[in-house]
Amino acid sequence: MQITSRDSAKHDYNSGVISQIAGYLGLVAVASYLCLPIFTSEIYLHLVVGRWIDAHGAMPNADLWTVAGQGKAWSPSSALFDLLSNQIETIAGDRGLIILKLTLASLFLLLLAVIYGQRAGKRLIGSVLALLVAAGSLVTYSFSAELFGWMLLVLFLWASFRFIEAGGT
């Protein structure tokens, strides 16, 4: 049996897809490791503030939860995240919060891997750089609203590079 160039191209495509999926699954595995410490002290504040917003249908305008700020003017900068955390914890419990954290961590690492891979011209380089970022952020990685901010920053930088590459000024 003779192998044609069409068969060879199909084999190259299949092996490329398989290696890409394997790389992304590796990033998800790293993200799942990052999700182990779900309950830092910060998540409890997000849940309490989210419950308060849900119960009162408004944003708190004074600090009701800390001794140092008791009664002082306060506006939670992470109110949307607080409300989302509360809703997920109410609906799905701890497991829902873990799934949300895994989803966010996976999306963040995949987004970094894709963007770095596009900038470097090689997917492997992108994945390695994303893993380095994951290792560097492991110490401070927590389930918080800041993760959304980091994702938006990475998307903004990626869009800026794409705009410049397209000839934008």
Coordinates of C-alpha atoms in Angstrom, one line a residue:
M1 CA 0.0 0.0 0.0
Q2 CA 1.4 3.4 -1.0
I3 CA 1.1 6.4 1.3
T4 CA -0.1 9.5 -0.6
S5 CA 0.6 13.1 0.3
R6 CA -3.1 13.4 1.3
D7 CA -2.7 10.5 3.8
S8 CA 0.4 12.2 5.2
A9 CA -1.3 15.5 5.6
K10 CA -4.2 13.9 7.4
H11 CA -1.8 12.1 9.7
D12 CA 0.0 15.4 10.4
Y13 CA -3.3 17.2 11.1
N14 CA -4.5 14.4 13.5
S15 CA -1.2 14.3 15.4
G16 CA -1.3 18.1 15.7
V17 CA -4.8 18.0 17.1
I18 CA -3.9 15.3 19.5
S19 CA -0.8 17.1 20.8
Q20 CA -2.8 20.3 21.2
I21 CA -5.5 18.5 23.2
A22 CA -2.9 16.8 25.3
G23 CA -1.2 20.2 26.0
Y24 CA -4.5 21.8 27.0
L25 CA -5.4 18.9 29.3
G26 CA -2.0 19.4 30.9
L27 CA -2.8 23.0 31.6
V28 CA -6.2 21.9 33.0
A29 CA -4.4 19.5 35.3
V30 CA -2.2 22.4 36.5
A31 CA -5.3 24.5 37.0
S32 CA -6.9 21.7 39.1
Y33 CA -3.8 21.7 41.3
L34 CA -4.1 25.4 41.8
C35 CA -7.7 24.9 42.9
L36 CA -6.8 22.8 46.0
P37 CA -6.9 25.6 48.5
I38 CA -10.5 26.8 47.7
F39 CA -11.2 28.2 51.2
T40 CA -8.9 31.0 52.0
S41 CA -10.1 33.6 54.4
E42 CA -11.0 35.9 51.6
I43 CA -13.7 33.7 50.1
Y44 CA -15.7 33.9 53.3
L45 CA -15.8 37.7 53.1
H46 CA -17.0 37.4 49.4
L47 CA -19.7 35.0 50.5
V48 CA -20.9 37.1 53.4
V49 CA -21.0 40.3 51.3
G50 CA -22.8 38.4 48.5
R51 CA -25.4 37.1 50.9
W52 CA -25.9 40.6 52.3
I53 CA -26.4 42.1 48.8
D54 CA -28.7 39.2 47.9
A55 CA -30.8 39.7 51.1
H56 CA -31.0 43.5 50.9
G57 CA -31.1 44.0 47.1
A58 CA -28.6 46.8 47.4
M59 CA -24.9 47.5 47.8
P60 CA -23.6 48.0 51.4
N61 CA -22.5 51.6 52.0
A62 CA -20.8 50.9 55.4
D63 CA -18.4 48.3 56.6
L64 CA -20.4 45.9 58.7
W65 CA -17.9 43.0 58.9
T66 CA -14.5 44.2 60.2
V67 CA -13.6 45.5 63.6
A68 CA -11.2 48.2 62.1
G69 CA -13.7 49.6 59.7
Q70 CA -17.0 49.0 61.6
G71 CA -19.5 51.6 60.4
K72 CA -17.1 53.5 58.2
A73 CA -18.1 54.3 54.6
W74 CA -17.3 51.4 52.3
S75 CA -18.2 50.1 48.9
P76 CA -17.1 46.6 47.8
S77 CA -15.1 46.8 44.6
S78 CA -15.9 43.1 44.0
A79 CA -19.6 43.2 44.5
L80 CA -20.4 41.3 41.3
F81 CA -18.0 38.6 42.2
D82 CA -19.4 38.5 45.7
L83 CA -22.9 38.0 44.4
L84 CA -21.8 35.4 41.9
S85 CA -20.0 33.4 44.6
N86 CA -23.0 33.6 46.9
Q87 CA -25.3 32.4 44.1
I88 CA -23.1 29.5 43.1
E89 CA -22.5 28.5 46.8
T90 CA -26.3 28.6 47.4
I91 CA -27.1 26.5 44.3
A92 CA -24.2 24.0 44.2
G93 CA -22.5 24.3 47.6
D94 CA -18.7 23.9 48.0
R95 CA -18.6 21.7 44.9
G96 CA -19.9 24.6 42.8
L97 CA -17.3 26.9 44.1
I98 CA -14.6 24.4 43.4
I99 CA -15.9 23.9 39.8
L100 CA -16.1 27.7 39.3
K101 CA -12.5 28.1 40.5
L102 CA -11.3 25.2 38.3
T103 CA -13.1 26.7 35.3
L104 CA -11.6 30.2 35.9
A105 CA -8.1 28.8 36.5
S106 CA -8.3 26.6 33.4
L107 CA -9.6 29.5 31.2
F108 CA -6.9 31.8 32.5
L109 CA -4.1 29.3 31.8
L110 CA -5.6 28.3 28.4
L111 CA -5.9 31.9 27.4
L112 CA -2.3 32.6 28.4
A113 CA -1.1 29.5 26.5
V114 CA -3.0 30.5 23.3
I115 CA -1.8 34.1 23.4
Y116 CA 1.8 33.2 24.2
G117 CA 1.7 30.5 21.6
Q118 CA 0.5 33.0 19.0
R119 CA 3.1 35.5 19.9
A120 CA 6.0 33.0 19.9
G121 CA 4.7 31.1 16.9
K122 CA 4.8 27.8 18.7
R123 CA 2.2 26.2 20.9
L124 CA 4.7 24.4 23.0
I125 CA 6.4 27.7 23.9
G126 CA 3.0 29.2 24.8
S127 CA 2.2 26.2 27.1
V128 CA 5.6 26.4 28.8
L129 CA 5.2 30.1 29.4
A130 CA 1.7 29.6 30.8
L131 CA 3.0 27.0 33.1
L132 CA 5.7 29.3 34.3
V133 CA 3.0 32.0 35.0
A134 CA 1.0 29.4 36.9
A135 CA 4.1 28.4 39.0
G136 CA 4.8 32.0 39.7
S137 CA 1.3 32.8 40.8
L138 CA 0.8 29.6 42.9
V139 CA 1.7 31.3 46.2
T140 CA -0.8 34.1 45.8
Y141 CA -3.4 32.2 43.8
S142 CA -6.8 32.5 45.4
F143 CA -10.4 32.4 44.4
S144 CA -11.1 36.1 44.1
A145 CA -12.3 38.9 41.8
E146 CA -8.8 39.7 40.8
L147 CA -8.7 36.7 38.6
F148 CA -11.3 38.3 36.4
G149 CA -9.2 41.4 36.2
W150 CA -6.1 39.5 35.2
M151 CA -8.1 37.7 32.5
L152 CA -9.3 41.1 31.1
L153 CA -5.8 42.5 31.2
V154 CA -4.4 39.5 29.2
L155 CA -7.3 39.8 26.7
F156 CA -6.6 43.6 26.4
L157 CA -2.9 43.0 25.7
W158 CA -3.7 40.3 23.2
A159 CA -6.2 42.6 21.4
S160 CA -3.6 45.4 21.4
F161 CA -1.0 43.2 19.8
R162 CA -3.5 42.0 17.2
F163 CA -4.4 45.5 16.4
I164 CA -0.8 46.6 16.0
E165 CA 0.0 43.5 13.8
A166 CA -3.0 44.4 11.6
G167 CA -1.4 47.8 10.9
G168 CA -3.2 49.8 13.5
T169 CA -1.5 52.7 15.2

